[in-house]
PDB file of C-alpha atoms in Angstrom:
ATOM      1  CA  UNK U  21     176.371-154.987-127.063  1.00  0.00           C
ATOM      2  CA  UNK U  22     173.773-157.662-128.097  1.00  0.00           C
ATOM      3  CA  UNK U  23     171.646-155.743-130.368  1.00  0.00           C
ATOM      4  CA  UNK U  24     168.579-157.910-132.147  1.00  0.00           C
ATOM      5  CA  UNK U  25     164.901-158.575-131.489  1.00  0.00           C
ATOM      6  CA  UNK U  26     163.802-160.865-128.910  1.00  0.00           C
ATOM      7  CA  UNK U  27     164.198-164.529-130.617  1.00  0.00           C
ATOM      8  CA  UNK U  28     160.894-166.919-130.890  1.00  0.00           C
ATOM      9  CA  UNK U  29     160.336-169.586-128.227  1.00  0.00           C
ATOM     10  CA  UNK U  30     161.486-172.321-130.651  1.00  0.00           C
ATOM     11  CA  UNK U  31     164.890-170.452-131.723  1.00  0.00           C
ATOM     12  CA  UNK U  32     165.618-169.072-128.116  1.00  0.00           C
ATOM     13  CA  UNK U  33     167.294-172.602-127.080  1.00  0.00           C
ATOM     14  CA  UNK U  34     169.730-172.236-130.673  1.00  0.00           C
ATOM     15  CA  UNK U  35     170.934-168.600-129.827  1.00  0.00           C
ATOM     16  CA  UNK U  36     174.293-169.020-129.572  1.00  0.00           C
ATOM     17  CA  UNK U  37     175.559-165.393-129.486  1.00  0.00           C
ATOM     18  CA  UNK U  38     175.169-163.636-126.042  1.00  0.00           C
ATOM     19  CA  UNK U  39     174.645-166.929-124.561  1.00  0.00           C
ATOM     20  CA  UNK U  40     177.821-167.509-123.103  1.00  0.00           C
ATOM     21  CA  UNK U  41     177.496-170.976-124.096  1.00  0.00           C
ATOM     22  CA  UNK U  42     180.692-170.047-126.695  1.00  0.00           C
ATOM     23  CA  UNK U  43     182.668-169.391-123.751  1.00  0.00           C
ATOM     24  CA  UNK U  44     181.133-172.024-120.916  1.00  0.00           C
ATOM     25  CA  UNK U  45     181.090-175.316-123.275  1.00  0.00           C
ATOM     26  CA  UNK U  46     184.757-176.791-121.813  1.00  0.00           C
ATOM     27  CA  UNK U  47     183.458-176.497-118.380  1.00  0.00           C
ATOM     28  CA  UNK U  48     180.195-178.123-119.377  1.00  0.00           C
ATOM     29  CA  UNK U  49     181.943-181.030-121.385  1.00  0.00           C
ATOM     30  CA  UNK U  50     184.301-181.181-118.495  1.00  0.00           C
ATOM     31  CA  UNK U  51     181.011-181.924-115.934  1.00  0.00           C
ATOM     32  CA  UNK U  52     179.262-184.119-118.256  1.00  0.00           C
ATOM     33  CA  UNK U  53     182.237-186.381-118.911  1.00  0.00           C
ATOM     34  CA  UNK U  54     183.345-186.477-114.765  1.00  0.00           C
ATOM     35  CA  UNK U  55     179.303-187.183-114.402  1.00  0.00           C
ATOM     36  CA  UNK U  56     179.492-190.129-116.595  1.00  0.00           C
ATOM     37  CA  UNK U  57     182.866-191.249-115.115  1.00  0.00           C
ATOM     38  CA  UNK U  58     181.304-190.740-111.732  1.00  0.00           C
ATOM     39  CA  UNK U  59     177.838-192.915-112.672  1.00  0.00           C
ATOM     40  CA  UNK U  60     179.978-195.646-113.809  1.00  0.00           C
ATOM     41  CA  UNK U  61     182.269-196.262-111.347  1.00  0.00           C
ATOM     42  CA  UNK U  62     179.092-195.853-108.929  1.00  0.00           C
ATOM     43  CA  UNK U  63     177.520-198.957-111.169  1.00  0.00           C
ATOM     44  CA  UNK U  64     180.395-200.770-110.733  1.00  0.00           C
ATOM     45  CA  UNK U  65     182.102-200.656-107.880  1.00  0.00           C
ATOM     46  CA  UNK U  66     179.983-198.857-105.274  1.00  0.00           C
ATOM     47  CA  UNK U  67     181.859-199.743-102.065  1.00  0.00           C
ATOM     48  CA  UNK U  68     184.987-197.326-103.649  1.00  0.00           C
ATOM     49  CA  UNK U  69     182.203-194.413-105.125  1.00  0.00           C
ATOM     50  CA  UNK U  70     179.477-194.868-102.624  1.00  0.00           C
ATOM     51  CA  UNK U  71     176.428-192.335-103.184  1.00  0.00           C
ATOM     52  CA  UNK U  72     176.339-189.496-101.162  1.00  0.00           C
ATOM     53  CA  UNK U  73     173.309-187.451 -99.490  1.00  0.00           C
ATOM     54  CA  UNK U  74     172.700-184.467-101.915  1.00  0.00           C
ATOM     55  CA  UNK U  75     170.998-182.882 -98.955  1.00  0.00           C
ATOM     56  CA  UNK U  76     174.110-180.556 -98.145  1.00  0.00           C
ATOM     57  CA  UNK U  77     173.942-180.023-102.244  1.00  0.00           C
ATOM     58  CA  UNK U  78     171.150-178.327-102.211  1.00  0.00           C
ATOM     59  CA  UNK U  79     172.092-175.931 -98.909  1.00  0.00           C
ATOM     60  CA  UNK U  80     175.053-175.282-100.862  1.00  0.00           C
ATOM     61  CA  UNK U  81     173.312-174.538-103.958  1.00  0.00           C
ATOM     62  CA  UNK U  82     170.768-172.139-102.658  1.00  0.00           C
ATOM     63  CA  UNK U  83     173.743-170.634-100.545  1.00  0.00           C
ATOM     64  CA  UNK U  84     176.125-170.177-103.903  1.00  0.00           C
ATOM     65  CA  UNK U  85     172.729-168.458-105.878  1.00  0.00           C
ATOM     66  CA  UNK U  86     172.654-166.040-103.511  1.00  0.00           C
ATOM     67  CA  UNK U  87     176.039-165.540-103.417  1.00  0.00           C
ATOM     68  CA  UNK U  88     176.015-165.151-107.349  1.00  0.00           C
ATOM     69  CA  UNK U  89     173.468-162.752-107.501  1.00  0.00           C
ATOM     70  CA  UNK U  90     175.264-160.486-105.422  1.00  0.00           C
ATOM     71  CA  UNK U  91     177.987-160.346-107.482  1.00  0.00           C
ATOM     72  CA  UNK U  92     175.954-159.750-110.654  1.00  0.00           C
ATOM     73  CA  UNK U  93     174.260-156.977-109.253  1.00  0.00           C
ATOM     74  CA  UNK U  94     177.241-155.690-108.613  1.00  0.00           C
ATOM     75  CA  UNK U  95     178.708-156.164-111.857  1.00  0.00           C
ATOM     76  CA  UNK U  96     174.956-154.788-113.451  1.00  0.00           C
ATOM     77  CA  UNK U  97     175.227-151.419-111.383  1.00  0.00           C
ATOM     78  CA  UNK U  98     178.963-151.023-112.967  1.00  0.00           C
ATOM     79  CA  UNK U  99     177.376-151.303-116.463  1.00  0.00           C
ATOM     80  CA  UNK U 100     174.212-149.441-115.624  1.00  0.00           C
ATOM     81  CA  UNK U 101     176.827-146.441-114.207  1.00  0.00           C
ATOM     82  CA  UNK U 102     178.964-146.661-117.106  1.00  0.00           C
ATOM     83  CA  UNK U 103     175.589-146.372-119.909  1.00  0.00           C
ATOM     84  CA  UNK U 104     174.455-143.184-117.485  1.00  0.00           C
ATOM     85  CA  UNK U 105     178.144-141.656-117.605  1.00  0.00           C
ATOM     86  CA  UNK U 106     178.056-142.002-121.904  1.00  0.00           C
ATOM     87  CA  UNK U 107     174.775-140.541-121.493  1.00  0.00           C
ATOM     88  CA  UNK U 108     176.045-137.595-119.453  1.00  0.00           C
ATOM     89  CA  UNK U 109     178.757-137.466-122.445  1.00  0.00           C
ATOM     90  CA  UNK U 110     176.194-137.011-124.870  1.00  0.00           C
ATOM     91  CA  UNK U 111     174.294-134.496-123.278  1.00  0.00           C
ATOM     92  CA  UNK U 112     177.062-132.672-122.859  1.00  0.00           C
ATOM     93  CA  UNK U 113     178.765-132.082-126.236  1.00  0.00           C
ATOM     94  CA  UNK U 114     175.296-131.270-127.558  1.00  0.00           C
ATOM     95  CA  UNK U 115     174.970-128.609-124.810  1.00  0.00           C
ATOM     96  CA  UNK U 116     178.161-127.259-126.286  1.00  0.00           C
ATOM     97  CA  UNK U 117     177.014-127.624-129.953  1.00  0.00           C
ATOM     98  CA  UNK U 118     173.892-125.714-128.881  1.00  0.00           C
ATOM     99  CA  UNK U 119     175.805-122.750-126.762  1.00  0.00           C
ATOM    100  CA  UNK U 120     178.820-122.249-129.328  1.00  0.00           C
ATOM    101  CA  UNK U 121     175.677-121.389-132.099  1.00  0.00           C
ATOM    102  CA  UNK U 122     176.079-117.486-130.110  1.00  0.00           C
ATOM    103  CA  UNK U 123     180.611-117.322-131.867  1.00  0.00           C
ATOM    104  CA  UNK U 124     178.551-117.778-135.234  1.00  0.00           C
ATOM    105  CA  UNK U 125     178.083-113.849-136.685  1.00  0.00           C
ATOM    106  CA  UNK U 126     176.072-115.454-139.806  1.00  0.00           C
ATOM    107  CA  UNK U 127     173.390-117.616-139.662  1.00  0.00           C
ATOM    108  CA  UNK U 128     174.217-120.556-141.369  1.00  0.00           C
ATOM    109  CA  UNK U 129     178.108-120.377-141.556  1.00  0.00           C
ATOM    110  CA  UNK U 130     180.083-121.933-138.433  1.00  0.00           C
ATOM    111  CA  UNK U 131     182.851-119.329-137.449  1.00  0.00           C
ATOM    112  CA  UNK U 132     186.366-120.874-137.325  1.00  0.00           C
ATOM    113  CA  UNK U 133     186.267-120.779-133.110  1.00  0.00           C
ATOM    114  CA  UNK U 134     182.797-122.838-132.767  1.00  0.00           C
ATOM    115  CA  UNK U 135     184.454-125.390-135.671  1.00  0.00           C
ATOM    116  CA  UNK U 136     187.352-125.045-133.244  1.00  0.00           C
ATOM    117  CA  UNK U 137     185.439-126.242-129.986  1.00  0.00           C
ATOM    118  CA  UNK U 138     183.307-128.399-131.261  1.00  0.00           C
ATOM    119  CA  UNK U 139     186.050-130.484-133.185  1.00  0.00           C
ATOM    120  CA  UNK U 140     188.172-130.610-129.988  1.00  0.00           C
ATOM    121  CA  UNK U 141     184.593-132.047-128.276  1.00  0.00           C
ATOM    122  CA  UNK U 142     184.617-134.331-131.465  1.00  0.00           C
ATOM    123  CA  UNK U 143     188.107-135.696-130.749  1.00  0.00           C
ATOM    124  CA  UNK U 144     187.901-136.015-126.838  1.00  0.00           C
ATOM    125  CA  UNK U 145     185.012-138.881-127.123  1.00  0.00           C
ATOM    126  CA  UNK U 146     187.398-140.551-129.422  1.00  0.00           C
ATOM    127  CA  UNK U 147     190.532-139.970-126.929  1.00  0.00           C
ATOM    128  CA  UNK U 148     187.509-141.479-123.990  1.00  0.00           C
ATOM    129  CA  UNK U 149     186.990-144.782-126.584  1.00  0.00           C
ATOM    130  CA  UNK U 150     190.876-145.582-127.237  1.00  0.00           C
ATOM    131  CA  UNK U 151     191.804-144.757-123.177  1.00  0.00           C
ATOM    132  CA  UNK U 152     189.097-146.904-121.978  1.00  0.00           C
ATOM    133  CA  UNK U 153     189.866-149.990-124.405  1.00  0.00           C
ATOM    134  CA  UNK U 154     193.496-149.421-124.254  1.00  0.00           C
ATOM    135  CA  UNK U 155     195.165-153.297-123.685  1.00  0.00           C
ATOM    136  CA  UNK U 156     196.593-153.922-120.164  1.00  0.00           C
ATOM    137  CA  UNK U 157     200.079-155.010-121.864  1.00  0.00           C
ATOM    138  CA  UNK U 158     200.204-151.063-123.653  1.00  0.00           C
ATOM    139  CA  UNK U 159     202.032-148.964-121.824  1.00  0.00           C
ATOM    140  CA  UNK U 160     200.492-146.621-119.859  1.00  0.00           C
ATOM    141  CA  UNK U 161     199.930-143.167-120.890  1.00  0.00           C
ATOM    142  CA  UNK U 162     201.951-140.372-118.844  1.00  0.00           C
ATOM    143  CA  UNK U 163     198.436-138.105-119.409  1.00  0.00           C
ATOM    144  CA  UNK U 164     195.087-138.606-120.268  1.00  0.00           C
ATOM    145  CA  UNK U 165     194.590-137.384-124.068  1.00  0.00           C
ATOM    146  CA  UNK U 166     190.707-137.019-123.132  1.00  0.00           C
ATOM    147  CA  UNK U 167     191.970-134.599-120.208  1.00  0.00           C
ATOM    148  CA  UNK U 168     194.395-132.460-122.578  1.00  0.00           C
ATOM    149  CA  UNK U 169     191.731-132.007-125.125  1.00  0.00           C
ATOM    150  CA  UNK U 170     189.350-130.706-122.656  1.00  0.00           C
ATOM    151  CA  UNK U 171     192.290-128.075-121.095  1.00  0.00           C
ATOM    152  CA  UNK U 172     192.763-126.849-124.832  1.00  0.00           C
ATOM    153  CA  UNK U 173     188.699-126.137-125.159  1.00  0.00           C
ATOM    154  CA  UNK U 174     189.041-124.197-121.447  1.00  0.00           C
ATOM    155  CA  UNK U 175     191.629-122.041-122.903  1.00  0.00           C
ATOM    156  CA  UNK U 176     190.108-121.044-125.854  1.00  0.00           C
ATOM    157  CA  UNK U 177     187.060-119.787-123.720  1.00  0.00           C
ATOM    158  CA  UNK U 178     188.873-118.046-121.455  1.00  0.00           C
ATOM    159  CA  UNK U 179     190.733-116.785-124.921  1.00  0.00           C
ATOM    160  CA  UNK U 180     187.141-115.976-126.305  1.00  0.00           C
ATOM    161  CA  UNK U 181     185.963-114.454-123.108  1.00  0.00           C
ATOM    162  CA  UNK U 182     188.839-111.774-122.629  1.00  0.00           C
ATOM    163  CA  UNK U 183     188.109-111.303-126.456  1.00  0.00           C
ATOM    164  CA  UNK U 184     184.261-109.920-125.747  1.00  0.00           C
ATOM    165  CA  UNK U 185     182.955-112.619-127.971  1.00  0.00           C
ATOM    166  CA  UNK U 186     181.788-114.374-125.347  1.00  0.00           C
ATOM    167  CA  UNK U 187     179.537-113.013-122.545  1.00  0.00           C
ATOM    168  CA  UNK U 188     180.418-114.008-118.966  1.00  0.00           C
ATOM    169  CA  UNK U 189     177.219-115.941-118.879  1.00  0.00           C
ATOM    170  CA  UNK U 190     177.591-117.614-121.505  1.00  0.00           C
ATOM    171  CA  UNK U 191     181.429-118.607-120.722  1.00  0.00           C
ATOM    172  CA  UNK U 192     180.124-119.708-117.631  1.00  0.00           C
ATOM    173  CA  UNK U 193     177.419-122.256-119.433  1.00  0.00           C
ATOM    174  CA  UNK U 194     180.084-123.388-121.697  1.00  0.00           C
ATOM    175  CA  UNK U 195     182.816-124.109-118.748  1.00  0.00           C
ATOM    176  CA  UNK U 196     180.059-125.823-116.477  1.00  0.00           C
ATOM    177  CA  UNK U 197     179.222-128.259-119.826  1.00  0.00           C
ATOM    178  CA  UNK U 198     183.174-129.038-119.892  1.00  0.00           C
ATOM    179  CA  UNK U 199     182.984-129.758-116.234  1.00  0.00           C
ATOM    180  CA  UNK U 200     179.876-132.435-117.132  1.00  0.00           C
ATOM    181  CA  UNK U 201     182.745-133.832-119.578  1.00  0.00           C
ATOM    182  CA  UNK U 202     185.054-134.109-116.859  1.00  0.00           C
ATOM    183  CA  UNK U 203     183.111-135.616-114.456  1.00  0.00           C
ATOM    184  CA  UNK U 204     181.839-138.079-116.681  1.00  0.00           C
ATOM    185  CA  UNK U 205     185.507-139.134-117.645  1.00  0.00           C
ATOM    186  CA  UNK U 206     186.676-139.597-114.088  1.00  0.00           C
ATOM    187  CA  UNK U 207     183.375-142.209-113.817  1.00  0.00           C
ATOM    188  CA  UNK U 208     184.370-143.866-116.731  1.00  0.00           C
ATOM    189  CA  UNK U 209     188.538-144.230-115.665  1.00  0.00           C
ATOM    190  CA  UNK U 210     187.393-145.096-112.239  1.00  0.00           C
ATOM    191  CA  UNK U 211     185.001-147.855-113.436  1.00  0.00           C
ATOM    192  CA  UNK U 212     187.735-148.767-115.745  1.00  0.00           C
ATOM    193  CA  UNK U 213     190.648-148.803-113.246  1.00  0.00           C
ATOM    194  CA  UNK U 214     188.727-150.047-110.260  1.00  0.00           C
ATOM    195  CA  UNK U 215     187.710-154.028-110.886  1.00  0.00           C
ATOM    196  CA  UNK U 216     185.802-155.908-108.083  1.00  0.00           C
ATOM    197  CA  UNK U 217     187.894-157.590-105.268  1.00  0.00           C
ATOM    198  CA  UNK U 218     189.596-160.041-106.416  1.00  0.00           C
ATOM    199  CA  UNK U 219     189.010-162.289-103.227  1.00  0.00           C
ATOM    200  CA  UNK U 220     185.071-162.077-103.936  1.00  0.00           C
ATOM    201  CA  UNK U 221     185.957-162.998-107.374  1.00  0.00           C
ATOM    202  CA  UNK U 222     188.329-165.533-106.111  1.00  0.00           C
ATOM    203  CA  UNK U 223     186.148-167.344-103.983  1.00  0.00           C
ATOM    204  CA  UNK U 224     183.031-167.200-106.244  1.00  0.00           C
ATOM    205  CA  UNK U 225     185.432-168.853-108.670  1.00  0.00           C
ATOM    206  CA  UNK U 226     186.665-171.750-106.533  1.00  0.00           C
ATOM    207  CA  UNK U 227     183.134-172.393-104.921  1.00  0.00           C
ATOM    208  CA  UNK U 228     181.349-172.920-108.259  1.00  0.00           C
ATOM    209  CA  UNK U 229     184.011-175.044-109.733  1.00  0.00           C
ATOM    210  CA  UNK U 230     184.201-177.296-106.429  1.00  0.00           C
ATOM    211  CA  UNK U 231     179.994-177.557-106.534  1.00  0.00           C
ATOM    212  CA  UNK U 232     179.583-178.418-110.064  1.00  0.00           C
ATOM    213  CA  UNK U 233     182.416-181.150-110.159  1.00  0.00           C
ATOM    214  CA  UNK U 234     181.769-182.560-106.764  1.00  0.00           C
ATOM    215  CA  UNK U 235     177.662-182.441-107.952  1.00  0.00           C
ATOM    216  CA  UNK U 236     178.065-185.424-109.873  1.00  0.00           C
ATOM    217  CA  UNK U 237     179.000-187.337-106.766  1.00  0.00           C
ATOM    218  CA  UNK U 238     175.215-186.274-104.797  1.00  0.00           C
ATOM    219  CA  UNK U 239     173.323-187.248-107.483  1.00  0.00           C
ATOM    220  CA  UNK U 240     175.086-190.353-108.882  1.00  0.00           C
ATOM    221  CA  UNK U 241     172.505-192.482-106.802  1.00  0.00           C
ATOM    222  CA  UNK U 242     169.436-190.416-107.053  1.00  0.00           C
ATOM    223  CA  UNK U 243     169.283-189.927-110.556  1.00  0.00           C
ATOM    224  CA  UNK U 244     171.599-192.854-112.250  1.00  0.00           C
ATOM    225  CA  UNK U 245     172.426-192.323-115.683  1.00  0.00           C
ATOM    226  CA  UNK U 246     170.197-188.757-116.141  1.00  0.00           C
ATOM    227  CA  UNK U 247     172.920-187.412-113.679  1.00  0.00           C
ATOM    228  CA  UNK U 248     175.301-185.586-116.626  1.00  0.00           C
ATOM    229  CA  UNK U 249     171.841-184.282-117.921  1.00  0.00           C
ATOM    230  CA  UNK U 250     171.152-182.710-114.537  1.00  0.00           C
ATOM    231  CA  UNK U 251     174.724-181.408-113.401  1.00  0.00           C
ATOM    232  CA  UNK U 252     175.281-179.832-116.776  1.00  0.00           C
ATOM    233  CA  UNK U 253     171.990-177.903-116.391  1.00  0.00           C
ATOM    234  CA  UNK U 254     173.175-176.651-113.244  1.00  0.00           C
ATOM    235  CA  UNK U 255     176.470-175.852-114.767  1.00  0.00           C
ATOM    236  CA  UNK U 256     175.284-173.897-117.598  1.00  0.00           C
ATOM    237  CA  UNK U 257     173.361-171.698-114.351  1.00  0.00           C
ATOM    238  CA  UNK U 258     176.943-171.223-112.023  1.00  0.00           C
ATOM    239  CA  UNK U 259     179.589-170.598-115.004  1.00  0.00           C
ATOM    240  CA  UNK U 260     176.728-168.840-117.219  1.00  0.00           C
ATOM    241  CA  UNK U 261     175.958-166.433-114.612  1.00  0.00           C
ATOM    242  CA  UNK U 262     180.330-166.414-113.324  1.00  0.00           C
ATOM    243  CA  UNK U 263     180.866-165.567-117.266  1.00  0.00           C
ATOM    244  CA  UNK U 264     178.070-162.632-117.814  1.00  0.00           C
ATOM    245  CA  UNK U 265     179.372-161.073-114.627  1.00  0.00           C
ATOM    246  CA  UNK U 266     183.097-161.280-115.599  1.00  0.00           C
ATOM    247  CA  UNK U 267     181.959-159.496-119.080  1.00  0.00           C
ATOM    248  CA  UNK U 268     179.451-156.488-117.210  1.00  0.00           C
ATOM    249  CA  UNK U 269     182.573-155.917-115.200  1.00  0.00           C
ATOM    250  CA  UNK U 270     184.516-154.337-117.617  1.00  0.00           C
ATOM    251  CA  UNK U 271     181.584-152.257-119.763  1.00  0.00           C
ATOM    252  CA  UNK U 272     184.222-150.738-121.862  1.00  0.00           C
ATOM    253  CA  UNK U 273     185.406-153.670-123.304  1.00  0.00           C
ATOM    254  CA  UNK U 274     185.217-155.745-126.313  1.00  0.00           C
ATOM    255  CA  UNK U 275     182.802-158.612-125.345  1.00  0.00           C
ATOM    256  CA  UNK U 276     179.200-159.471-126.997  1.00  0.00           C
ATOM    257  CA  UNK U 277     178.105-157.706-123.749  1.00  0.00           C
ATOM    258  CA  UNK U 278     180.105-154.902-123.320  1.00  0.00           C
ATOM    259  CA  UNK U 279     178.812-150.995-123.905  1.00  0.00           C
ATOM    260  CA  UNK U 280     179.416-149.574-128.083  1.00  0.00           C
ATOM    261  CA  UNK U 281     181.140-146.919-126.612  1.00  0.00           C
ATOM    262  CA  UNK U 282     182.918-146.864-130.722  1.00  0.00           C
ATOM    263  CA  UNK U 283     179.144-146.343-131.726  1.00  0.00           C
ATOM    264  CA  UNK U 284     178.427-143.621-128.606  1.00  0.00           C
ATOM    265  CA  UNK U 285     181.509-141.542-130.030  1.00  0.00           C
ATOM    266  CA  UNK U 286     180.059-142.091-133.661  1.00  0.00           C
ATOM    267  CA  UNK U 287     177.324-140.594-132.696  1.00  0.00           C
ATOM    268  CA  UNK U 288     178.859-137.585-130.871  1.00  0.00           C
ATOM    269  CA  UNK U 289     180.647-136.671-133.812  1.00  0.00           C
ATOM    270  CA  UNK U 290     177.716-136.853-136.435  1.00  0.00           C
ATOM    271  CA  UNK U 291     175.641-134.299-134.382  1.00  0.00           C
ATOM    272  CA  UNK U 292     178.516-132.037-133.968  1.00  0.00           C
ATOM    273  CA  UNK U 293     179.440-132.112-137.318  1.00  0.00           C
ATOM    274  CA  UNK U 294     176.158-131.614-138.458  1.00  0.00           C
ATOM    275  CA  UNK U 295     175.715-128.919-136.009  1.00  0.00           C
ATOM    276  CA  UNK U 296     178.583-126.902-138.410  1.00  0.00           C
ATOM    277  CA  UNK U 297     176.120-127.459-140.953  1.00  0.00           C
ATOM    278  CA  UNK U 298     177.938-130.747-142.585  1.00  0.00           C
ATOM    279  CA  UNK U 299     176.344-133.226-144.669  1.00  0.00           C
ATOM    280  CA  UNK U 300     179.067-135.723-145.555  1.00  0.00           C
ATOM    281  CA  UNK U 301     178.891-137.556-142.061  1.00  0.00           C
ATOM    282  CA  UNK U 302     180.635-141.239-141.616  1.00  0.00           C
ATOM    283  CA  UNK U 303     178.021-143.642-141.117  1.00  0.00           C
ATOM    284  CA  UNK U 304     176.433-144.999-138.679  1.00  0.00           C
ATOM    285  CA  UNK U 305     178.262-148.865-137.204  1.00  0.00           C
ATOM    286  CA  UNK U 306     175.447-151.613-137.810  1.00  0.00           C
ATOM    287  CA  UNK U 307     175.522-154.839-135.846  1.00  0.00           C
ATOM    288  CA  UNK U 308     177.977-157.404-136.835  1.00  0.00           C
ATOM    289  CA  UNK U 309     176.467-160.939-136.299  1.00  0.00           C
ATOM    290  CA  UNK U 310     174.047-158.822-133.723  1.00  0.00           C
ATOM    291  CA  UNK U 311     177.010-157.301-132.049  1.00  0.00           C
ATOM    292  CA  UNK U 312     177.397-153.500-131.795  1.00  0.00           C
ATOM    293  CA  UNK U 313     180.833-152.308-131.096  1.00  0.00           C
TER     294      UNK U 313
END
């Protein structure tokens, strides 16, 4: 995730990460140079590239915006849902930090079963992290690991709870914290294993490319040599907003604009730990080049 204050007026045309220019430039060299190819074989020999109304351009246009903003609201509400479900995450394990203080007998010293629970809590957002960035060519798991670890904290309440060192109630507040857990991590693998269509995708794809090479074409008459100018403007809009939506798609990747879901367990595991009453805690991830992993 893009983490850095908001750039001056004068520097915000040079940002270059989070712009998706990195990733958009061969498709903008690709329409300035067929725009150029297109204005001079207009110059010279207009009977073969005659101009052409950009009327229907502009119907189209309006028509593919729309269409585009569909999609990235679409792909926003899968990001938005995946930030809430990390949130729920969080909550969660510090619920169980805070209800496991009651297996301490000494204020101060963290019995061996809270250290217990609240390890295993430690270790399941790390087992979330590496099952939601595994690589599509790893094999896939027969079990989820985050799943497992979350069993093994059930039984050791249930193991507490016939013990008398937990009351009912308070097995009951632990249990219905692990169930926050679980729901959470069926959001996250069902964001994660459940893309958009890929016909929507498909045809956003195909419609974008046609307009912005076939732009060149409309405008050719209109606008003469300033034509490349204009149809990579436009171009920057269609792939620019194609691109972001392809990255808010997957939240759980890897991309400048993906969630720090690394950062979200790091943080998880600091206030647990320090909940046992540690003080050597790993630090804190910082940005690299503004990017927060």
């Amino acid at each position: 995730m893009i983490v850095r204050s908001r750039p001056s007026l004068l520097t915000l045309f040079f940002v270059l990460k989070g712009s998706i220019i990195q990733r958009t430039w061969p498709q903008l060299a690709t329409v300035g140079m067929l725009s150029l190819i297109v204005v001079a074989a207009h110059r010279q020999a207009p009977q073969i590239i005659p101009g052409i109304n950009p009327a229907p351009f502009t119907l189209i246009g309006i028509a593919l915006s729309i269409f585009l903003s569909f999609r990235n609201n679409a792909c926003y509400e899968r990001w938005w849902e995946a930030r809430k479900l990390w949130g729920q995450i969080i909550q969660a394990a510090r619920d169980i930090a805070r209800q496991t203080v009651v297996l301490d007998e000494e204020p101060g010293q963290t019995s061996p079963e809270r250290r217990r629970i609240l390890t295993a809590i430690i270790a399941f957002s790390q087992a979330v992290v590496g099952q939601l960035r595994q690589r599509a060519d790893q094999p896939a798991l027969p079990a989820s690991p985050a799943d497992r670890v979350l069993q093994e904290v059930a039984a050791d309440i249930g193991t507490l709870l016939r013990q008398g060192r937990l009351a009912p109630v308070e097995a009951l507040a632990l249990n219905d914290s692990l169930n926050r857990l679980m729901q959470a991590l069926v959001g996250c693998e069902r964001l994660a294993n459940t893309p958009l269509p890929f016909a929507y995708t498909l045809l956003l794809h195909r419609t974008a490319y046609l307009f912005c090479f076939l732009m060149p074409f409309g405008f050719a008459d209109m606008l003469g040599w300033s034509t490349p100018l204009a149809a990579m403007l436009v171009a920057y809009t269609f792939f620019g907003l194609d691109t972001l939506g392809e990255e808010l798609e997957e939240p759980f990747g890897l991309m400048p604009n993906n969630l720090p879901i690394s950062t979200y367990a790091t943080v998880i595991e600091n206030q647990l730990r320090s909940a046992m009453g540690e003080t050597d805690l790993p630090p804190m991830p910082l940005p690299r080049d503004y990017v927060l992993t």
